Amino acid sequence: MGSYFENVYADKVVLITGHTGFKGSWLSLWLKELGAKVIGYSLEPPTKPNLFEAINLKDKVTHIVGDVRNEVYLTSIFKKFQPEFVFHLAAQSLVRLSYKLPKLTYETNVIGTVNVLEAVRKTESVRVCVVITSDKCYENIEWIYGYRETDPVGGYDPYSSSKGCAELVISAYRRSFFNPKDYGKTHNVALSSVRAGNVIGGGDWGEDRLIPDCVRALSKRETVIIRNPSAIRPWQYVLEPLSGYLLLGALMYKDGTRYNDAWNFGPNEESIITVEELVKLVIKHWGNGNYTMDISKHPHEAAFLKLDISKARALIGWKPIYDIYKAVEKTISWYLNFYNGMQKEMLYEFTVREIVEYINSMGIKYG
Ligand SMILES: NC(=O)c1ccc[n+]([C@@H]2O[C@H](COP(=O)([O-])OP(=O)(O)OC[C@H]3O[C@@H](n4cnc5c(N)ncnc54)[C@H](O)[C@@H]3O)[C@@H](O)[C@H]2O)c1
C-alpha cells in the first residue's frame, strides 16, 4: 500500500488520539498499512464489542491509554514520541449522551482540543495537525442546501455545539500561533479541521447510532426500533472521510501553507437518504429482519443535514467513491463476518482487504 499518498506516511511517526474508537481504529489500521509508526493515545475502547479488540489492533500499534483532558500526560507523550503528523479524533462523540453529560462533552471536545493544540505548540517535530470535528459543527438552520466551510458554526445540542466550539478554537490557534504567513519563520505547523457526516462501516457499536442499533437488534433476531424515520443524513462509508483526512494530511505535509483550513468530506447527493431507507437497505443485506417506529418523545435531532463538498473536490481532488448501496453492502458484510465468529486474525486480514479494495477503486493522484 506504500505508494498511495506518494509514500508520505511511510516510516513517519503519526500520533492518533481516539485510536480505540470506531474511526480511529480504521485510521490506525490504514496508516499502519501505509508504513507509518502509529502512536495511539486514548481512553480504552468506548464500547463492548469494539473494532480495536475485534481485530487485535493493540498488538499492531503503540497503544497508550490516556485522557485528552490530562494536558501534562498528553504533552509528555508528544515529547516522547516526537510525531510529525497528528490526527485528533478523541471525543465524546454521541449526541444523546451529550444531553446527559454536557460538562464532560465540553471538557473532552473543547478543552481536549485545546490541550492537543498546546501539545502541538510545545513539540517541534509536528508538521501536520488534522482535527476531526463534525458536520454537526454548523449552525443548522434546517435548510435543504449543503453547508459550506464558510457557513457559521453553532449547534443545538451540547455535542454539536462542542464541535462548533472546537472549530472556533482551531481557527483562533491557526491565526494566532500557526498562521500560514508565519510558516517556516515562527512555526512549522499546518493545521486543518475536517467535518464529515454520519459515518457507517464495520466495527461501530456506538450507543444510539443507527447501524449499531440495527446490528445489535438483528444479531439477536429482535425488531429494529427507529426514532426519526424521515430524518436525512449525509451517510458515508468510513473509508471515505478517512481517505480525505489522509489526502489532506499528505498535501499539508508537502505544502505547509496552502491547505491549512476547514474541509468538508461528505457523500454525493444521491447517497443522502432517510433513516428508514437506510434501515431497509441494512435488513436487505442482513438477509432477514424487520423494523418498527418508536414514536415516544426524544431529545431534539435535526431533520436535515447536508454538506457541500465542492471545495474538497475542486482544491484537493477528493471525491466520494462508494455510493450508499455499496457502503451498506460493505458495512453489513463486515458485521456478518464478526457475528458469524470469524477469528481475529482473519477479521484483521478481511479489514485490510477492505482498505485495499477501496484504494483500488480510488485511482488517486494528487498534486
Ligand atoms: N462516527 C461518526 O459518524 C462521526 C461523524 C462526525 C464526526 N465524528 C467524529 O469523529 C471522531 C471519531 O468518531 P468515532 O465514531 O470513532 O467515535 P468513538 O466514540 O467510536 O471513539 C471515540 C474515541 O475517543 C476516545 N475518547 C473519548 N473520550 C476521551 C478522553 N477524554 N480522552 C482520550 N480519549 C477519549 C475513546 O476512547 C475513543 O477512542 C470524533 O471526534 C467524532 O466526534 C464521528
GROMACS .gro file of C-alpha atoms and ligand atoms in nm:
model
  411
    1MET     CA    1   0.000   0.000   0.000
    2GLY     CA    2   0.304   0.224   0.041
    3SER     CA    3   0.285   0.409  -0.290
    4TYR     CA    4  -0.050   0.569  -0.212
    5PHE     CA    5  -0.040   0.926  -0.085
    6GLU     CA    6   0.305   0.930  -0.251
    7ASN     CA    7   0.460   0.741   0.041
    8VAL     CA    8   0.429   1.045   0.262
    9TYR     CA    9   0.332   0.835   0.563
   10ALA     CA   10   0.591   0.559   0.526
   11ASP     CA   11   0.816   0.543   0.836
   12LYS     CA   12   0.662   0.862   0.979
   13VAL     CA   13   0.555   0.885   1.341
   14VAL     CA   14   0.181   0.955   1.339
   15LEU     CA   15   0.000   1.027   1.664
   16ILE     CA   16  -0.372   0.949   1.663
   17THR     CA   17  -0.598   1.042   1.952
   18GLY     CA   18  -0.912   0.828   1.972
   19HIS     CA   19  -0.739   0.528   1.812
   20THR     CA   20  -0.954   0.286   2.016
   21GLY     CA   21  -1.275   0.427   1.867
   22PHE     CA   22  -1.457   0.327   1.551
   23LYS     CA   23  -1.300   0.571   1.305
   24GLY     CA   24  -0.970   0.585   1.494
   25SER     CA   25  -0.926   0.208   1.462
   26TRP     CA   26  -0.983   0.215   1.086
   27LEU     CA   27  -0.746   0.512   1.050
   28SER     CA   28  -0.477   0.346   1.264
   29LEU     CA   29  -0.500   0.031   1.054
   30TRP     CA   30  -0.482   0.223   0.727
   31LEU     CA   31  -0.180   0.425   0.844
   32LYS     CA   32  -0.008   0.113   0.969
   33GLU     CA   33  -0.058  -0.044   0.627
   34LEU     CA   34   0.091   0.271   0.472
   35GLY     CA   35   0.404   0.204   0.675
   36ALA     CA   36   0.355   0.467   0.946
   37LYS     CA   37   0.461   0.420   1.308
   38VAL     CA   38   0.126   0.470   1.476
   39ILE     CA   39   0.112   0.605   1.830
   40GLY     CA   40  -0.240   0.588   1.970
   41TYR     CA   41  -0.346   0.800   2.268
   42SER     CA   42  -0.699   0.741   2.404
   43LEU     CA   43  -0.915   0.606   2.674
   44GLU     CA   44  -0.994   0.235   2.650
   45PRO     CA   45  -1.236   0.137   2.370
   46PRO     CA   46  -1.570   0.309   2.435
   47THR     CA   47  -1.790   0.004   2.367
   48LYS     CA   48  -1.805  -0.373   2.402
   49PRO     CA   49  -1.755  -0.520   2.148
   50ASN     CA   50  -1.532  -0.280   1.953
   51LEU     CA   51  -1.323  -0.281   1.637
   52PHE     CA   52  -0.995  -0.219   1.821
   53GLU     CA   53  -1.020  -0.552   2.005
   54ALA     CA   54  -1.212  -0.736   1.732
   55ILE     CA   55  -0.906  -0.714   1.503
   56ASN     CA   56  -0.645  -0.713   1.780
   57LEU     CA   57  -0.508  -0.371   1.691
   58LYS     CA   58  -0.339  -0.344   2.030
   59ASP     CA   59  -0.058  -0.567   1.905
   60LYS     CA   60  -0.006  -0.363   1.590
   61VAL     CA   61   0.021  -0.004   1.714
   62THR     CA   62   0.172   0.169   2.016
   63HIS     CA   63  -0.129   0.176   2.244
   64ILE     CA   64  -0.127   0.443   2.515
   65VAL     CA   65  -0.419   0.480   2.750
   66GLY     CA   66  -0.455   0.847   2.831
   67ASP     CA   67  -0.711   1.122   2.866
   68VAL     CA   68  -0.704   1.428   2.639
   69ARG     CA   69  -0.817   1.632   2.940
   70ASN     CA   70  -0.481   1.549   3.105
   71GLU     CA   71  -0.258   1.808   2.939
   72VAL     CA   72   0.057   1.710   3.127
   73TYR     CA   73   0.044   1.343   3.032
   74LEU     CA   74  -0.068   1.419   2.676
   75THR     CA   75   0.223   1.660   2.627
   76SER     CA   76   0.470   1.409   2.772
   77ILE     CA   77   0.359   1.156   2.508
   78PHE     CA   78   0.409   1.412   2.232
   79LYS     CA   79   0.757   1.488   2.370
   80LYS     CA   80   0.846   1.122   2.399
   81PHE     CA   81   0.741   1.009   2.051
   82GLN     CA   82   0.801   1.331   1.852
   83PRO     CA   83   0.525   1.283   1.593
   84GLU     CA   84   0.533   1.459   1.256
   85PHE     CA   85   0.161   1.402   1.198
   86VAL     CA   86  -0.125   1.437   1.446
   87PHE     CA   87  -0.483   1.326   1.379
   88HIS     CA   88  -0.706   1.429   1.669
   89LEU     CA   89  -1.019   1.213   1.681
   90ALA     CA   90  -1.072   1.158   2.054
   91ALA     CA   91  -1.410   1.289   2.159
   92GLN     CA   92  -1.728   1.230   2.347
   93SER     CA   93  -1.891   1.153   2.014
   94LEU     CA   94  -2.258   1.092   2.095
   95VAL     CA   95  -2.538   1.349   2.069
   96ARG     CA   96  -2.776   1.180   2.311
   97LEU     CA   97  -2.508   1.122   2.575
   98SER     CA   98  -2.419   1.490   2.549
   99TYR     CA   99  -2.764   1.578   2.686
  100LYS     CA  100  -2.686   1.363   2.991
  101LEU     CA  101  -2.322   1.466   3.026
  102PRO     CA  102  -2.285   1.818   2.883
  103LYS     CA  103  -1.988   1.919   3.100
  104LEU     CA  104  -1.791   1.606   3.017
  105THR     CA  105  -1.873   1.664   2.650
  106TYR     CA  106  -1.736   2.020   2.654
  107GLU     CA  107  -1.433   1.926   2.862
  108THR     CA  108  -1.343   1.643   2.628
  109ASN     CA  109  -1.427   1.805   2.296
  110VAL     CA  110  -1.325   2.165   2.359
  111ILE     CA  111  -1.059   2.161   2.633
  112GLY     CA  112  -0.931   1.829   2.494
  113THR     CA  113  -0.877   2.004   2.160
  114VAL     CA  114  -0.705   2.300   2.331
  115ASN     CA  115  -0.475   2.051   2.508
  116VAL     CA  116  -0.386   1.877   2.181
  117LEU     CA  117  -0.308   2.212   2.017
  118GLU     CA  118  -0.098   2.315   2.318
  119ALA     CA  119   0.094   1.988   2.292
  120VAL     CA  120   0.147   2.061   1.920
  121ARG     CA  121   0.282   2.406   2.008
  122LYS     CA  122   0.531   2.251   2.251
  123THR     CA  123   0.652   1.973   2.020
  124GLU     CA  124   0.882   2.090   1.742
  125SER     CA  125   0.856   1.772   1.538
  126VAL     CA  126   0.488   1.827   1.445
  127ARG     CA  127   0.437   1.939   1.085
  128VAL     CA  128   0.074   1.847   1.026
  129CYS     CA  129  -0.224   1.854   1.262
  130VAL     CA  130  -0.570   1.748   1.140
  131VAL     CA  131  -0.853   1.790   1.391
  132ILE     CA  132  -1.167   1.587   1.332
  133THR     CA  133  -1.477   1.784   1.428
  134SER     CA  134  -1.814   1.707   1.266
  135ASP     CA  135  -2.080   1.803   1.012
  136LYS     CA  136  -2.282   1.893   1.322
  137CYS     CA  137  -2.048   2.187   1.396
  138TYR     CA  138  -2.257   2.408   1.165
  139GLU     CA  139  -2.542   2.623   1.294
  140ASN     CA  140  -2.810   2.402   1.142
  141ILE     CA  141  -3.098   2.612   1.010
  142GLU     CA  142  -3.266   2.300   0.868
  143TRP     CA  143  -3.243   2.408   0.507
  144ILE     CA  144  -3.212   2.168   0.218
  145TYR     CA  145  -2.878   2.307   0.094
  146GLY     CA  146  -2.541   2.167   0.190
  147TYR     CA  147  -2.336   2.364   0.442
  148ARG     CA  148  -2.017   2.522   0.316
  149GLU     CA  149  -1.696   2.569   0.510
  150THR     CA  150  -1.767   2.943   0.528
  151ASP     CA  151  -2.107   2.899   0.698
  152PRO     CA  152  -2.132   2.990   1.069
  153VAL     CA  153  -2.061   2.723   1.328
  154GLY     CA  154  -2.303   2.665   1.616
  155GLY     CA  155  -2.500   2.365   1.738
  156TYR     CA  156  -2.833   2.300   1.910
  157ASP     CA  157  -2.726   2.022   2.149
  158PRO     CA  158  -2.410   2.010   2.365
  159TYR     CA  159  -2.230   1.767   2.130
  160SER     CA  160  -2.289   1.976   1.817
  161SER     CA  161  -2.208   2.298   1.997
  162SER     CA  162  -1.890   2.146   2.146
  163LYS     CA  163  -1.776   2.069   1.791
  164GLY     CA  164  -1.866   2.425   1.687
  165CYS     CA  165  -1.658   2.550   1.984
  166ALA     CA  166  -1.369   2.324   1.880
  167GLU     CA  167  -1.383   2.482   1.534
  168LEU     CA  168  -1.355   2.830   1.690
  169VAL     CA  169  -1.058   2.714   1.896
  170ILE     CA  170  -0.884   2.572   1.588
  171SER     CA  171  -0.947   2.888   1.389
  172ALA     CA  172  -0.804   3.104   1.670
  173TYR     CA  173  -0.496   2.882   1.708
  174ARG     CA  174  -0.440   2.887   1.333
  175ARG     CA  175  -0.447   3.265   1.323
  176SER     CA  176  -0.261   3.325   1.650
  177PHE     CA  177   0.006   3.052   1.661
  178PHE     CA  178   0.011   2.859   1.331
  179ASN     CA  179  -0.058   3.137   1.087
  180PRO     CA  180   0.027   3.030   0.731
  181LYS     CA  181   0.204   3.360   0.668
  182ASP     CA  182   0.448   3.281   0.950
  183TYR     CA  183   0.509   2.924   0.834
  184GLY     CA  184   0.880   2.841   0.831
  185LYS     CA  185   0.953   3.150   1.044
  186THR     CA  186   0.785   3.124   1.385
  187HIS     CA  187   0.640   2.772   1.342
  188ASN     CA  188   0.633   2.470   1.108
  189VAL     CA  189   0.277   2.350   1.162
  190ALA     CA  190  -0.004   2.317   0.909
  191LEU     CA  191  -0.338   2.299   1.094
  192SER     CA  192  -0.674   2.198   0.947
  193SER     CA  193  -1.016   2.091   1.072
  194VAL     CA  194  -1.227   1.832   0.895
  195ARG     CA  195  -1.604   1.792   0.901
  196ALA     CA  196  -1.758   1.466   0.791
  197GLY     CA  197  -2.109   1.330   0.800
  198ASN     CA  198  -2.271   1.022   0.951
  199VAL     CA  199  -2.012   0.756   0.905
  200ILE     CA  200  -2.103   0.391   0.861
  201GLY     CA  201  -1.881   0.086   0.841
  202GLY     CA  202  -1.798  -0.240   1.014
  203GLY     CA  203  -1.694  -0.230   1.377
  204ASP     CA  204  -1.906   0.053   1.516
  205TRP     CA  205  -2.106  -0.031   1.828
  206GLY     CA  206  -2.167   0.328   1.943
  207GLU     CA  207  -2.475   0.381   2.155
  208ASP     CA  208  -2.780   0.532   1.982
  209ARG     CA  209  -2.621   0.518   1.640
  210LEU     CA  210  -2.837   0.378   1.365
  211ILE     CA  211  -2.624   0.098   1.214
  212PRO     CA  212  -2.501  -0.028   1.554
  213ASP     CA  213  -2.862  -0.022   1.680
  214CYS     CA  214  -2.966  -0.226   1.373
  215VAL     CA  215  -2.694  -0.491   1.403
  216ARG     CA  216  -2.739  -0.522   1.779
  217ALA     CA  217  -3.109  -0.600   1.721
  218LEU     CA  218  -3.068  -0.814   1.409
  219SER     CA  219  -2.793  -1.028   1.563
  220LYS     CA  220  -3.036  -1.116   1.845
  221ARG     CA  221  -3.327  -1.165   1.600
  222GLU     CA  222  -3.502  -0.866   1.753
  223THR     CA  223  -3.704  -0.596   1.576
  224VAL     CA  224  -3.504  -0.285   1.488
  225ILE     CA  225  -3.653   0.024   1.652
  226ILE     CA  226  -3.606   0.354   1.470
  227ARG     CA  227  -3.663   0.701   1.609
  228ASN     CA  228  -3.660   0.955   1.326
  229PRO     CA  229  -3.759   0.763   1.011
  230SER     CA  230  -3.774   1.068   0.783
  231ALA     CA  231  -3.452   1.236   0.906
  232ILE     CA  232  -3.198   1.288   0.629
  233ARG     CA  233  -2.828   1.248   0.696
  234PRO     CA  234  -2.509   1.253   0.486
  235TRP     CA  235  -2.432   0.882   0.530
  236GLN     CA  236  -2.092   0.773   0.408
  237TYR     CA  237  -1.868   0.470   0.423
  238VAL     CA  238  -1.597   0.505   0.688
  239LEU     CA  239  -1.309   0.496   0.439
  240GLU     CA  240  -1.447   0.799   0.251
  241PRO     CA  241  -1.374   1.066   0.513
  242LEU     CA  242  -1.057   0.883   0.619
  243SER     CA  243  -0.925   0.899   0.262
  244GLY     CA  244  -0.998   1.273   0.276
  245TYR     CA  245  -0.808   1.314   0.605
  246LEU     CA  246  -0.509   1.119   0.470
  247LEU     CA  247  -0.504   1.302   0.139
  248LEU     CA  248  -0.531   1.637   0.312
  249GLY     CA  249  -0.259   1.543   0.564
  250ALA     CA  250  -0.025   1.440   0.283
  251LEU     CA  251  -0.083   1.765   0.096
  252MET     CA  252  -0.034   1.971   0.413
  253TYR     CA  253   0.296   1.793   0.469
  254LYS     CA  254   0.418   1.882   0.120
  255ASP     CA  255   0.297   2.242   0.132
  256GLY     CA  256   0.262   2.384   0.481
  257THR     CA  257   0.080   2.700   0.377
  258ARG     CA  258  -0.180   2.611   0.117
  259TYR     CA  259  -0.427   2.371   0.275
  260ASN     CA  260  -0.450   2.497   0.635
  261ASP     CA  261  -0.823   2.544   0.659
  262ALA     CA  262  -1.160   2.380   0.729
  263TRP     CA  263  -1.272   2.100   0.494
  264ASN     CA  264  -1.599   1.914   0.439
  265PHE     CA  265  -1.585   1.546   0.342
  266GLY     CA  266  -1.939   1.428   0.270
  267PRO     CA  267  -2.117   1.194   0.029
  268ASN     CA  268  -2.262   1.263  -0.315
  269GLU     CA  269  -2.617   1.396  -0.327
  270GLU     CA  270  -2.757   1.053  -0.434
  271SER     CA  271  -2.633   0.894  -0.111
  272ILE     CA  272  -2.824   1.130   0.115
  273ILE     CA  273  -3.123   0.917   0.215
  274THR     CA  274  -3.364   0.890   0.507
  275VAL     CA  275  -3.317   0.683   0.821
  276GLU     CA  276  -3.599   0.450   0.713
  277GLU     CA  277  -3.449   0.393   0.366
  278LEU     CA  278  -3.116   0.311   0.526
  279VAL     CA  279  -3.271   0.060   0.766
  280LYS     CA  280  -3.446  -0.116   0.476
  281LEU     CA  281  -3.110  -0.149   0.299
  282VAL     CA  282  -2.946  -0.287   0.614
  283ILE     CA  283  -3.216  -0.552   0.656
  284LYS     CA  284  -3.191  -0.648   0.288
  285HIS     CA  285  -2.816  -0.712   0.321
  286TRP     CA  286  -2.851  -0.885   0.657
  287GLY     CA  287  -3.088  -1.129   0.488
  288ASN     CA  288  -3.386  -1.104   0.725
  289GLY     CA  289  -3.540  -0.893   1.000
  290ASN     CA  290  -3.793  -0.615   1.044
  291TYR     CA  291  -3.827  -0.271   1.198
  292THR     CA  292  -4.076  -0.057   1.382
  293MET     CA  293  -4.106   0.313   1.473
  294ASP     CA  294  -4.056   0.445   1.825
  295ILE     CA  295  -4.290   0.744   1.841
  296SER     CA  296  -4.215   0.845   2.201
  297LYS     CA  297  -4.058   1.184   2.272
  298HIS     CA  298  -3.684   1.219   2.210
  299PRO     CA  299  -3.431   1.497   2.252
  300HIS     CA  300  -3.407   1.735   1.955
  301GLU     CA  301  -3.237   1.593   1.646
  302ALA     CA  302  -3.206   1.780   1.319
  303ALA     CA  303  -3.429   1.673   1.029
  304PHE     CA  304  -3.190   1.786   0.755
  305LEU     CA  305  -2.814   1.795   0.743
  306LYS     CA  306  -2.612   1.806   0.424
  307LEU     CA  307  -2.255   1.902   0.346
  308ASP     CA  308  -2.133   2.086   0.038
  309ILE     CA  309  -1.814   1.910  -0.076
  310SER     CA  310  -1.728   2.135  -0.371
  311LYS     CA  311  -1.418   2.271  -0.200
  312ALA     CA  312  -1.252   1.932  -0.139
  313ARG     CA  313  -1.339   1.825  -0.493
  314ALA     CA  314  -1.201   2.138  -0.655
  315LEU     CA  315  -0.894   2.210  -0.444
  316ILE     CA  316  -0.757   1.872  -0.340
  317GLY     CA  317  -0.919   1.641  -0.594
  318TRP     CA  318  -1.100   1.433  -0.332
  319LYS     CA  319  -1.431   1.270  -0.415
  320PRO     CA  320  -1.661   1.002  -0.271
  321ILE     CA  321  -1.605   0.657  -0.422
  322TYR     CA  322  -1.878   0.432  -0.282
  323ASP     CA  323  -2.247   0.519  -0.310
  324ILE     CA  324  -2.484   0.441  -0.024
  325TYR     CA  325  -2.572   0.098  -0.166
  326LYS     CA  326  -2.211  -0.013  -0.175
  327ALA     CA  327  -2.149   0.147   0.166
  328VAL     CA  328  -2.427  -0.055   0.328
  329GLU     CA  329  -2.323  -0.376   0.150
  330LYS     CA  330  -1.964  -0.335   0.274
  331THR     CA  331  -2.075  -0.243   0.624
  332ILE     CA  332  -2.310  -0.536   0.669
  333SER     CA  333  -2.070  -0.790   0.521
  334TRP     CA  334  -1.815  -0.688   0.787
  335TYR     CA  335  -2.068  -0.734   1.068
  336LEU     CA  336  -2.183  -1.069   0.929
  337ASN     CA  337  -1.824  -1.194   0.944
  338PHE     CA  338  -1.799  -1.076   1.302
  339TYR     CA  339  -2.129  -1.225   1.416
  340ASN     CA  340  -2.055  -1.548   1.229
  341GLY     CA  341  -1.750  -1.585   1.455
  342MET     CA  342  -1.462  -1.504   1.218
  343GLN     CA  343  -1.129  -1.536   1.405
  344LYS     CA  344  -0.949  -1.211   1.495
  345GLU     CA  345  -0.655  -1.259   1.256
  346MET     CA  346  -0.889  -1.342   0.968
  347LEU     CA  347  -1.108  -1.045   1.051
  348TYR     CA  348  -0.794  -0.832   1.057
  349GLU     CA  349  -0.695  -0.956   0.710
  350PHE     CA  350  -1.050  -0.904   0.585
  351THR     CA  351  -1.049  -0.545   0.717
  352VAL     CA  352  -0.715  -0.474   0.549
  353ARG     CA  353  -0.854  -0.613   0.222
  354GLU     CA  354  -1.148  -0.374   0.251
  355ILE     CA  355  -0.897  -0.087   0.260
  356VAL     CA  356  -0.702  -0.228  -0.036
  357GLU     CA  357  -1.021  -0.269  -0.239
  358TYR     CA  358  -1.124   0.085  -0.155
  359ILE     CA  359  -0.782   0.221  -0.257
  360ASN     CA  360  -0.801   0.030  -0.584
  361SER     CA  361  -1.136   0.197  -0.652
  362MET     CA  362  -0.990   0.539  -0.572
  363GLY     CA  363  -0.737   0.556  -0.853
  364ILE     CA  364  -0.599   0.857  -0.666
  365LYS     CA  365  -0.348   1.100  -0.789
  366TYR     CA  366  -0.290   1.427  -0.615
  367GLY     CA  367  -0.092   1.741  -0.668
  368LIG     N1  368  -1.893   0.831   1.368
  368LIG     C1  369  -1.950   0.935   1.308
  368LIG     O1  370  -2.049   0.921   1.237
  368LIG     C2  371  -1.890   1.073   1.321
  368LIG     C3  372  -1.946   1.177   1.246
  368LIG     C4  373  -1.890   1.303   1.256
  368LIG     C5  374  -1.780   1.325   1.338
  368LIG     N2  375  -1.729   1.221   1.412
  368LIG     C6  376  -1.611   1.250   1.495
  368LIG     O2  377  -1.506   1.162   1.457
  368LIG     C7  378  -1.428   1.128   1.571
  368LIG     C8  379  -1.422   0.978   1.590
  368LIG     O3  380  -1.555   0.928   1.599
  368LIG     P1  381  -1.586   0.776   1.632
  368LIG     O4  382  -1.714   0.745   1.565
  368LIG     O5  383  -1.467   0.695   1.604
  368LIG     O6  384  -1.610   0.786   1.791
  368LIG     P2  385  -1.595   0.673   1.903
  368LIG     O7  386  -1.689   0.715   2.011
  368LIG     O8  387  -1.608   0.539   1.844
  368LIG     O9  388  -1.446   0.691   1.954
  368LIG     C9  389  -1.408   0.798   2.037
  368LIG    C10  390  -1.264   0.781   2.077
  368LIG    O10  391  -1.229   0.887   2.165
  368LIG    C11  392  -1.174   0.832   2.284
  368LIG     N3  393  -1.202   0.923   2.396
  368LIG    C12  394  -1.322   0.965   2.442
  368LIG     N4  395  -1.303   1.050   2.546
  368LIG    C13  396  -1.169   1.061   2.562
  368LIG    C14  397  -1.085   1.134   2.651
  368LIG     N5  398  -1.136   1.214   2.745
  368LIG     N6  399  -0.951   1.122   2.638
  368LIG    C15  400  -0.896   1.041   2.543
  368LIG     N7  401  -0.970   0.969   2.458
  368LIG    C16  402  -1.104   0.980   2.467
  368LIG    C17  403  -1.239   0.696   2.301
  368LIG    O11  404  -1.164   0.614   2.386
  368LIG    C18  405  -1.235   0.651   2.155
  368LIG    O12  406  -1.106   0.605   2.123
  368LIG    C19  407  -1.490   1.201   1.689
  368LIG    O13  408  -1.423   1.324   1.707
  368LIG    C20  409  -1.633   1.224   1.644
  368LIG    O14  410  -1.693   1.333   1.709
  368LIG    C21  411  -1.781   1.096   1.405
   0.00000   0.00000   0.00000
